[in-house]
Short mmCIF file of C-alpha atoms and ligand atoms in Angstrom, two decimals:
data_model
loop_
_atom_site.label_atom_id
_atom_site.label_comp_id
_atom_site.label_asym_id
_atom_site.label_seq_id
_atom_site.Cartn_x
_atom_site.Cartn_y
_atom_site.Cartn_z
CA MET D 13 -2.65 21.68 2.78
CA ARG D 14 -0.44 20.50 5.46
CA TYR D 15 1.12 18.14 3.49
CA GLN D 16 3.63 18.14 0.44
CA THR D 17 1.28 18.15 -2.49
CA ILE D 18 0.71 14.63 -4.23
CA PRO D 19 0.77 14.01 -8.05
CA ASN D 20 -2.32 13.51 -9.30
CA SER D 21 -1.22 10.64 -11.38
CA LEU D 22 -1.75 8.42 -7.82
CA PHE D 23 -5.07 9.51 -8.23
CA ILE D 24 -5.95 9.09 -11.80
CA LYS D 25 -3.76 5.84 -11.54
CA ASN D 26 -6.27 4.47 -8.92
CA ARG D 27 -9.46 5.24 -10.79
CA LYS D 28 -7.72 3.61 -13.70
CA ASN D 29 -7.10 0.45 -11.70
CA PHE D 30 -10.66 0.76 -9.87
CA ILE D 31 -12.99 0.68 -13.33
CA ALA D 32 -11.12 -1.57 -14.93
CA LYS D 33 -12.70 -4.25 -12.36
CA THR D 34 -16.02 -2.51 -11.96
CA LYS D 35 -18.75 -4.34 -13.96
CA LYS D 36 -19.65 -3.10 -17.39
CA ASN D 37 -22.12 0.19 -17.05
CA THR D 38 -21.79 0.50 -13.69
CA ILE D 39 -21.84 4.32 -11.89
CA THR D 40 -19.58 3.99 -8.88
CA ILE D 41 -20.66 6.56 -6.82
CA LEU D 42 -18.70 7.64 -3.53
CA THR D 43 -18.70 9.90 -0.51
CA SER D 44 -16.94 11.45 2.18
CA ASN D 45 -17.07 10.87 5.82
CA ASP D 46 -19.18 13.32 8.31
CA VAL D 47 -17.81 15.48 10.04
CA LYS D 48 -18.07 13.42 13.68
CA HIS D 49 -19.61 15.85 16.46
CA ASN D 50 -18.39 16.04 20.26
CA ASN D 51 -20.71 17.76 22.73
CA ALA D 52 -22.81 21.15 22.12
CA ASP D 53 -21.15 23.20 18.59
CA ASP D 54 -18.09 20.97 18.97
CA VAL D 55 -16.61 19.12 16.30
CA MET D 56 -13.90 16.14 16.84
CA GLY D 57 -12.38 16.81 13.43
CA PHE D 58 -12.95 15.62 10.06
CA THR D 59 -10.84 12.50 8.42
CA GLN D 60 -11.66 11.91 4.83
CA ASN D 61 -13.10 8.32 3.74
CA ASN D 62 -10.31 6.73 2.77
CA ASP D 63 -11.50 4.94 -0.19
CA LEU D 64 -12.44 8.53 -1.95
CA PHE D 65 -9.43 9.53 -1.21
CA TYR D 66 -7.73 7.04 -2.66
CA LEU D 67 -9.58 7.66 -5.95
CA SER D 68 -9.28 11.46 -5.91
CA GLY D 69 -7.37 13.27 -3.67
CA ILE D 70 -9.98 15.55 -2.19
CA ASP D 71 -9.42 16.01 1.73
CA GLN D 72 -12.18 18.01 2.15
CA GLU D 73 -15.96 17.20 3.97
CA GLU D 74 -19.06 16.93 2.00
CA THR D 75 -17.09 15.61 -1.79
CA ILE D 76 -19.22 12.55 -3.74
CA LEU D 77 -17.48 11.33 -6.62
CA VAL D 78 -19.17 9.80 -9.12
CA LEU D 79 -17.25 7.28 -11.83
CA TYR D 80 -19.20 6.29 -14.85
CA PRO D 81 -16.37 4.89 -17.72
CA ASP D 82 -19.25 3.58 -19.78
CA ALA D 83 -21.29 6.85 -20.09
CA TYR D 84 -22.54 7.62 -23.19
CA LYS D 85 -21.09 11.72 -23.15
CA PRO D 86 -17.31 11.84 -22.26
CA GLU D 87 -18.40 14.97 -19.70
CA ASN D 88 -20.48 12.02 -17.43
CA ARG D 89 -17.83 9.85 -17.56
CA GLU D 90 -15.88 11.18 -14.28
CA ILE D 91 -17.62 13.90 -12.22
CA LEU D 92 -16.54 15.47 -8.80
CA PHE D 93 -19.19 17.06 -6.70
CA VAL D 94 -17.92 19.73 -4.19
CA LYS D 95 -19.72 21.91 -1.68
CA GLU D 96 -19.90 25.04 -3.04
CA THR D 97 -18.44 28.23 -0.24
CA ASN D 98 -20.26 31.29 0.31
CA GLU D 99 -19.33 34.38 2.00
CA HIS D 100 -20.64 32.66 5.90
CA ILE D 101 -18.29 30.04 5.14
CA LYS D 102 -15.52 31.88 4.36
CA ILE D 103 -16.13 34.10 7.38
CA TRP D 104 -16.13 31.70 10.00
CA ASP D 105 -13.83 28.55 7.75
CA GLY D 106 -11.87 30.06 5.86
CA ASP D 107 -11.42 28.98 2.28
CA LYS D 108 -12.67 25.75 0.66
CA LEU D 109 -11.77 24.35 -2.48
CA THR D 110 -12.69 26.10 -5.59
CA LYS D 111 -13.63 23.87 -9.16
CA GLU D 112 -10.13 24.20 -10.07
CA GLN D 113 -8.28 23.10 -7.05
CA ALA D 114 -10.34 19.94 -7.05
CA SER D 115 -9.60 19.68 -10.34
CA GLU D 116 -5.56 20.06 -10.14
CA ILE D 117 -5.85 17.84 -6.93
CA SER D 118 -7.67 14.84 -8.62
CA GLY D 119 -6.43 15.08 -11.80
CA ILE D 120 -10.79 15.07 -12.62
CA LYS D 121 -11.59 17.85 -15.36
CA ARG D 122 -15.72 18.14 -14.52
CA VAL D 123 -16.13 19.72 -10.80
CA GLU D 124 -19.18 20.69 -9.87
CA TRP D 125 -20.85 21.87 -6.90
CA LEU D 126 -22.60 19.35 -4.24
CA HIS D 127 -25.85 20.78 -4.60
CA ASP D 128 -26.52 19.63 -7.97
CA PHE D 129 -25.26 15.92 -7.46
CA GLU D 130 -29.00 14.75 -7.46
CA LYS D 131 -30.00 16.53 -10.30
CA ILE D 132 -26.86 15.34 -12.59
CA LEU D 133 -26.90 11.87 -11.43
CA GLN D 134 -30.70 11.50 -12.37
CA LEU D 135 -29.68 12.51 -16.18
CA ILE D 136 -27.16 9.70 -16.21
CA ALA D 137 -28.65 6.92 -13.91
CA PHE D 138 -31.18 5.22 -16.61
CA GLU D 139 -28.32 5.35 -18.75
CA ALA D 140 -26.71 2.31 -16.16
CA ASP D 141 -27.39 -1.03 -14.92
CA GLY D 142 -26.33 -0.38 -11.60
CA PHE D 143 -24.15 0.83 -8.49
CA TYR D 144 -20.87 0.48 -6.92
CA LEU D 145 -21.30 2.04 -3.53
CA GLY D 146 -18.49 2.08 -0.31
CA HIS D 147 -19.27 0.75 2.46
CA ASN D 148 -17.12 -0.09 5.79
CA GLU D 149 -16.02 -4.09 5.15
CA HIS D 150 -13.04 -3.98 7.39
CA ILE D 151 -12.88 -7.68 9.32
CA LYS D 152 -12.52 -5.29 12.65
CA ARG D 153 -15.04 -2.76 11.88
CA VAL D 154 -16.89 -0.41 14.80
CA THR D 155 -20.28 -0.56 13.96
CA ASN D 156 -22.31 1.16 16.76
CA ASN D 157 -26.05 2.42 16.12
CA GLN D 158 -24.45 5.87 14.05
CA GLN D 159 -25.58 6.00 10.80
CA THR D 160 -22.46 6.99 8.50
CA GLN D 161 -22.71 9.07 5.14
CA GLN D 162 -22.40 5.58 3.25
CA ASP D 163 -25.29 4.63 4.95
CA ARG D 164 -27.20 7.10 4.11
CA MET D 165 -26.28 6.86 0.20
CA ILE D 166 -27.26 3.84 -0.07
CA ASP D 167 -30.25 3.82 0.99
CA TRP D 168 -30.79 6.94 -0.75
CA CYS D 169 -29.92 5.49 -3.86
CA LYS D 170 -32.27 1.90 -3.19
CA ASP D 171 -35.07 4.66 -2.78
CA LYS D 172 -34.42 6.29 -6.11
CA TYR D 173 -33.32 3.76 -8.14
CA PRO D 174 -35.09 0.37 -6.64
CA LEU D 175 -34.11 -1.48 -9.79
CA HIS D 176 -30.73 -0.53 -10.58
CA LYS D 177 -28.02 -3.53 -8.97
CA LEU D 178 -26.19 -2.52 -6.21
CA HIS D 179 -22.40 -3.76 -5.91
CA ARG D 180 -19.65 -3.33 -3.32
CA ALA D 181 -16.74 -0.59 -4.31
CA ALA D 182 -15.02 -1.56 -1.11
CA LYS D 183 -14.31 -5.10 -2.81
CA ILE D 184 -12.73 -3.50 -5.56
CA THR D 185 -10.78 -1.04 -3.22
CA ARG D 186 -9.27 -3.47 -0.69
CA GLU D 187 -8.17 -5.43 -3.86
CA LEU D 188 -6.11 -2.27 -4.82
CA ARG D 189 -5.42 -0.47 -1.61
CA ILE D 190 -3.05 -3.84 -0.27
CA VAL D 191 -0.45 -3.13 -2.92
CA LYS D 192 0.77 0.22 -2.53
CA SER D 193 2.51 2.39 -5.20
CA GLU D 194 5.77 4.23 -5.63
CA ILE D 195 4.21 7.25 -4.11
CA GLU D 196 2.60 5.55 -1.35
CA VAL D 197 5.10 3.98 0.26
CA ALA D 198 6.92 7.57 0.08
CA LEU D 199 3.99 8.88 2.11
CA ILE D 200 4.32 5.99 4.39
CA GLN D 201 8.14 6.91 4.48
CA LYS D 202 7.95 10.39 5.32
CA ALA D 203 4.96 9.20 7.80
CA ALA D 204 7.82 6.82 9.54
CA ASP D 205 10.72 9.37 9.05
CA ILE D 206 8.63 11.83 11.68
CA SER D 207 8.19 8.91 14.10
CA VAL D 208 12.00 9.20 13.88
CA GLU D 209 12.45 12.17 14.95
CA GLY D 210 9.78 11.94 17.90
CA PHE D 211 11.07 9.39 19.72
CA HIS D 212 14.45 11.28 19.41
CA ARG D 213 12.84 13.62 21.15
CA VAL D 214 11.24 11.73 23.23
CA LEU D 215 14.51 10.06 24.17
CA GLN D 216 16.10 13.59 25.19
CA ASN D 217 13.07 14.69 27.27
CA VAL D 218 12.72 10.83 29.58
CA GLN D 219 13.81 10.91 33.00
CA PRO D 220 12.37 9.18 35.91
CA ASP D 221 9.22 10.44 37.46
CA CYS D 222 8.21 11.96 34.14
CA LYS D 223 4.73 11.29 33.55
CA GLU D 224 3.69 9.11 30.61
CA TYR D 225 1.40 12.38 28.91
CA GLU D 226 4.76 14.32 28.93
CA LEU D 227 6.45 11.83 26.76
CA GLU D 228 2.95 11.29 24.29
CA ALA D 229 3.28 15.53 24.01
CA GLU D 230 6.85 15.08 22.34
CA LEU D 231 5.66 12.99 20.06
CA THR D 232 3.23 15.23 19.39
CA TYR D 233 4.82 18.40 19.20
CA THR D 234 7.34 16.49 16.28
CA LEU D 235 4.12 15.43 14.20
CA VAL D 236 2.61 19.00 14.35
CA LYS D 237 5.90 20.33 13.62
CA ARG D 238 6.61 18.11 10.73
CA GLY D 239 3.58 18.76 9.13
CA GLY D 240 1.45 15.14 9.83
CA THR D 241 -2.23 15.24 10.34
CA ARG D 242 -2.45 13.67 13.38
CA HIS D 243 -1.59 10.55 15.58
CA ALA D 244 -1.94 7.92 13.15
CA PHE D 245 -4.34 6.48 16.67
CA LYS D 246 -4.28 7.98 20.52
CA PRO D 247 -0.52 7.14 21.36
CA ILE D 248 0.43 4.18 23.69
CA VAL D 249 2.66 5.71 26.09
CA ALA D 250 2.68 2.58 29.14
CA SER D 251 4.95 2.82 31.64
CA GLY D 252 6.25 -0.63 34.55
CA LYS D 253 2.96 -3.17 34.07
CA ASN D 254 0.77 -0.38 31.93
CA ALA D 255 2.16 -1.77 29.02
CA CYS D 256 1.02 -5.21 29.98
CA ALA D 257 -2.30 -3.77 29.17
CA LEU D 258 -2.44 -3.93 25.16
CA HIS D 259 -4.57 -0.97 24.49
CA TYR D 260 -3.64 1.30 27.41
CA ASN D 261 -3.75 4.69 25.82
CA VAL D 262 -5.16 7.06 28.86
CA ASN D 263 -1.00 7.70 29.61
CA ASP D 264 -1.47 9.45 33.00
CA ASP D 265 0.44 7.83 35.15
CA THR D 266 4.35 8.33 36.16
CA CYS D 267 7.39 7.22 35.20
CA GLU D 268 8.79 5.30 37.89
CA ASP D 269 12.57 5.01 38.53
CA GLY D 270 13.73 1.50 36.82
CA GLU D 271 10.52 0.83 35.02
CA MET D 272 10.57 0.06 31.26
CA ILE D 273 8.37 2.65 28.96
CA LEU D 274 6.77 0.71 26.11
CA MET D 275 5.45 3.59 23.70
CA ASP D 276 2.82 2.74 20.08
CA PHE D 277 2.66 5.21 17.86
CA GLY D 278 2.20 6.39 14.43
CA VAL D 279 1.90 9.32 12.34
CA CYS D 280 -0.72 10.16 9.29
CA TYR D 281 1.08 12.08 6.86
CA GLY D 282 -1.08 12.97 3.63
CA ASN D 283 -3.32 10.58 5.39
CA TYR D 284 -1.07 7.54 4.90
CA ASN D 285 0.34 6.29 8.15
CA SER D 286 3.14 4.66 10.43
CA ASP D 287 2.73 2.42 13.19
CA THR D 288 5.98 1.60 15.46
CA THR D 289 6.61 0.38 18.90
CA ARG D 290 9.52 1.35 21.03
CA CYS D 291 10.95 0.59 24.81
CA ILE D 292 13.30 2.64 26.82
CA PRO D 293 14.15 2.79 30.55
CA SER D 294 12.92 5.81 32.46
CA ASN D 295 16.10 6.36 33.79
CA GLY D 296 18.49 5.30 30.70
CA LYS D 297 19.57 1.99 31.68
CA PHE D 298 17.74 -1.26 31.47
CA SER D 299 17.72 -3.89 34.00
CA GLU D 300 19.26 -7.21 33.64
CA ARG D 301 15.72 -9.09 33.32
CA GLN D 302 14.33 -5.99 31.48
CA LYS D 303 17.31 -6.77 28.56
CA GLU D 304 16.62 -10.41 28.50
CA VAL D 305 13.18 -9.62 27.70
CA TYR D 306 13.84 -6.84 25.69
CA SER D 307 17.02 -8.87 23.31
CA ALA D 308 14.46 -12.11 23.44
CA VAL D 309 11.29 -9.79 22.04
CA LEU D 310 14.29 -8.09 19.84
CA HIS D 311 15.62 -11.47 18.46
CA CYS D 312 11.54 -12.74 17.74
CA LEU D 313 11.70 -9.10 15.28
CA LYS D 314 14.72 -9.38 13.56
CA GLU D 315 14.14 -13.32 12.60
CA GLY D 316 10.34 -12.97 11.83
CA SER D 317 10.77 -9.82 9.61
CA LYS D 318 13.25 -11.72 7.55
CA LEU D 319 9.61 -13.96 6.73
CA LEU D 320 8.18 -11.10 5.62
CA LYS D 321 8.55 -12.07 2.20
CA PRO D 322 6.13 -12.30 -1.07
CA GLY D 323 4.48 -15.43 -1.66
CA ILE D 324 4.22 -15.99 2.08
CA LEU D 325 0.14 -16.30 4.25
CA SER D 326 -0.44 -14.44 6.75
CA ALA D 327 -1.34 -17.40 8.87
CA ASP D 328 1.77 -19.12 8.05
CA TYR D 329 3.82 -16.54 9.05
CA GLU D 330 2.14 -15.70 12.21
CA LYS D 331 2.09 -19.62 13.29
CA LYS D 332 6.55 -19.13 12.83
CA MET D 333 6.41 -15.89 14.81
CA ALA D 334 4.73 -17.62 17.57
CA SER D 335 7.19 -20.14 17.40
CA LEU D 336 10.05 -17.89 17.88
CA VAL D 337 8.56 -16.11 20.47
CA GLU D 338 7.51 -19.54 22.47
CA GLU D 339 11.39 -20.28 21.49
CA GLN D 340 12.23 -17.27 24.26
CA LEU D 341 10.07 -17.75 26.24
CA ILE D 342 11.04 -21.02 27.15
CA LYS D 343 14.80 -19.18 27.25
CA LEU D 344 12.93 -16.78 29.86
CA GLY D 345 11.71 -19.36 32.29
CA LEU D 346 8.43 -18.11 31.43
CA LEU D 347 7.64 -21.62 29.86
CA ASP D 348 8.25 -25.09 30.70
CA ALA D 349 9.66 -27.03 27.26
CA SER D 350 7.96 -30.45 28.81
CA GLU D 351 4.40 -28.83 29.11
CA VAL D 352 5.07 -27.13 25.51
CA ALA D 353 5.46 -30.05 23.89
CA ALA D 354 2.76 -31.73 25.57
CA GLN D 355 0.62 -28.50 25.29
CA ASN D 356 -3.06 -28.46 22.95
CA PRO D 357 -2.41 -27.03 20.44
CA ASP D 358 -5.64 -25.14 20.25
CA LYS D 359 -4.49 -23.47 23.46
CA PRO D 360 -0.92 -22.92 23.56
CA LEU D 361 0.63 -21.93 26.49
CA TYR D 362 2.54 -18.76 25.14
CA LYS D 363 -0.78 -17.03 24.23
CA LYS D 364 -0.62 -16.51 28.36
CA TYR D 365 2.66 -13.76 27.43
CA PHE D 366 1.88 -12.77 23.82
CA MET D 367 -1.52 -11.95 22.73
CA HIS D 368 -1.62 -10.52 19.37
CA GLY D 369 -1.18 -11.32 15.61
CA THR D 370 2.36 -9.57 14.47
CA ALA D 371 1.85 -8.40 11.15
CA HIS D 372 -0.79 -6.16 9.98
CA HIS D 373 -0.90 -4.50 5.83
CA LEU D 374 -0.49 -0.24 6.39
CA GLY D 375 -1.55 2.45 4.76
CA LEU D 376 -4.66 4.72 4.42
CA ASP D 377 -6.09 2.81 7.36
CA VAL D 378 -3.04 1.87 10.19
CA HIS D 379 -4.65 -1.92 10.24
CA ASP D 380 -4.88 -1.24 6.29
CA VAL D 381 -7.86 -3.10 4.24
CA GLY D 382 -7.02 -6.35 2.83
CA LEU D 383 -7.97 -9.43 3.32
CA TYR D 384 -5.62 -11.74 4.77
CA SER D 385 -6.02 -14.74 2.60
CA ARG D 386 -4.28 -13.47 -0.02
CA VAL D 387 -0.42 -13.98 -0.13
CA PHE D 388 1.91 -11.61 0.41
CA GLU D 389 3.14 -9.79 -2.56
CA ALA D 390 6.20 -7.31 -3.33
CA GLY D 391 4.41 -3.94 -2.77
CA MET D 392 2.54 -4.86 0.50
CA VAL D 393 3.65 -2.52 3.50
CA LEU D 394 3.76 -4.81 6.71
CA THR D 395 4.33 -4.40 10.18
CA CYS D 396 6.43 -6.55 12.17
CA GLU D 397 5.73 -6.40 15.96
CA PRO D 398 6.26 -9.01 18.24
CA GLY D 399 5.68 -8.77 21.90
CA ILE D 400 5.85 -10.61 25.56
CA TYR D 401 3.98 -8.93 28.34
CA ILE D 402 4.67 -10.23 31.84
CA PRO D 403 2.35 -8.22 34.47
CA GLU D 404 3.70 -10.51 37.58
CA GLU D 405 6.98 -8.93 36.62
CA GLY D 406 6.06 -5.28 35.98
CA ILE D 407 7.57 -5.60 32.26
CA GLY D 408 5.48 -5.64 28.44
CA CYS D 409 7.71 -5.12 25.66
CA ARG D 410 6.95 -4.97 21.97
CA LEU D 411 8.66 -4.07 19.00
CA GLU D 412 6.98 -2.85 16.36
CA ASN D 413 8.80 -2.17 12.72
CA ASP D 414 7.57 -1.03 9.16
CA TYR D 415 7.75 -3.04 5.89
CA VAL D 416 7.81 -3.13 2.51
CA LEU D 417 7.79 -5.87 0.37
CA THR D 418 10.51 -5.98 -2.27
CA GLU D 419 10.34 -9.03 -4.92
CA THR D 420 13.23 -10.81 -2.43
CA GLY D 421 12.56 -9.76 0.19
CA ASN D 422 11.60 -6.50 2.59
CA ILE D 423 12.86 -2.71 3.05
CA ASN D 424 12.89 -1.50 6.69
CA LEU D 425 11.05 1.71 6.27
CA THR D 426 11.77 2.19 10.11
CA ALA D 427 15.08 1.60 10.10
CA ALA D 428 16.40 4.41 11.57
CA MET D 429 14.62 4.16 14.59
CA PRO D 430 17.21 3.46 17.27
CA ILE D 431 16.14 -0.43 18.16
CA GLU D 432 19.46 -1.68 19.90
CA ILE D 433 19.78 -1.63 24.00
CA GLU D 434 23.44 -0.10 23.91
CA GLU D 435 21.94 3.15 21.73
CA ILE D 436 18.93 3.80 23.20
CA GLU D 437 20.76 3.45 26.60
CA GLU D 438 23.37 5.87 24.81
CA LEU D 439 20.78 8.53 23.78
CA ILE D 440 19.24 8.72 26.88
CA ASN D 441 22.22 9.04 28.80
CA LYS D 442 24.15 10.99 26.19
CA LYS D 443 20.78 13.81 27.17
CA ASN D 444 22.58 13.76 30.67
CA LEU D 445 25.31 14.38 30.35
CA VAL D 446 24.68 18.18 28.40
CA LYS D 447 22.14 18.92 31.74
N1 LIG W 501 -0.45 0.51 17.49
C1 LIG W 501 -1.73 -0.61 16.76
C2 LIG W 501 -1.03 -1.47 16.30
O1 LIG W 501 0.19 -1.22 16.67
O2 LIG W 501 -1.50 -2.26 15.78
MN1 LIG W 502 1.25 0.06 16.76
MN1 LIG W 503 0.89 -2.12 14.56
#
């Protein structure tokens, strides 16, 4: 594994918390994700299903977790199924988890081969009244015509056990996953630390006329070098007006002299993610206007992040953030104060320059699962990411940090990533002096 071993106490505790919320006499069955195919014999790689990972720590394809806390026989209460290796797999792909390794990672005593799943489940299924099954319940999930492993498991259970009741495992995992344990926060911190290092490499390598993808390469180099699994999402390296397209990520343009470059990037480490945004001048010196816009956004980040604390509702927090940005837009001369005072509250004028939310949960998913109707609590990890986008001036600025909420406020997990104007200019120019 690329990442340091995660103590299995995390997964043991997660399972304990999970089953405490399930109905009596039910069996939970969670599956891993499919390996996504590309063209011909190429695959896009494997990303574990996050609910399965949360409850088992197993990072291998073709895995099934079965939890049946009320099973008559103790050996049927937790069973992990992993795929059995063979000579062919060994020759082409290398090692797969042994039963002992899977048991050590997950803390589950009974590990069986996947090909025995149907037979073993049959032995316990009729003892139970129903099944908890996994499904993607993210509010912004992307659904297309692809059937997932979870869809197939639901169909299979309905077919084989039509009189069992089905329940939603995701309703429980999203309640649990939204509040992070110390081990989880440490993993997000590690991801954030790698992001900080990557940003320093970018500062050392940025120069007028460099390509956006050259800066992306610095981020990729660092995360691979430091044991990150992958980018948390395809990084955005957007120079000049490209920064005004919120999900721009082709990163194929030239960073012209005098342009500001927006970089929104994250590292996935041990399946936990960081998510940060910084803006830098391609030539090492912000223009006066870039400074004005940057300072406005930085002010919103500093003031807004103070609001991230237990007891506040996401919707109220977003309203306060919007007011902060609105105030800055007036100061920048982009909005007229009297027009703002008379605006239709359903169509606020700030939306022209600031069109996204500023806090999302962060964890196993970058936009982590959890209900936004739940008030913020200690242990939640959230981003703070105000932005101002002015396409007509070729300036798009967003600044994003990651915070873990404490009983009294929050801790900035990305505090080590340079953000002050002078600091960023100095770090870019230090490199120019060395040349
Ligand atoms: N990079 C995605 C986000 O900032 O939410
Ligand atoms: Mn981001
Ligand atoms: Mn974000």
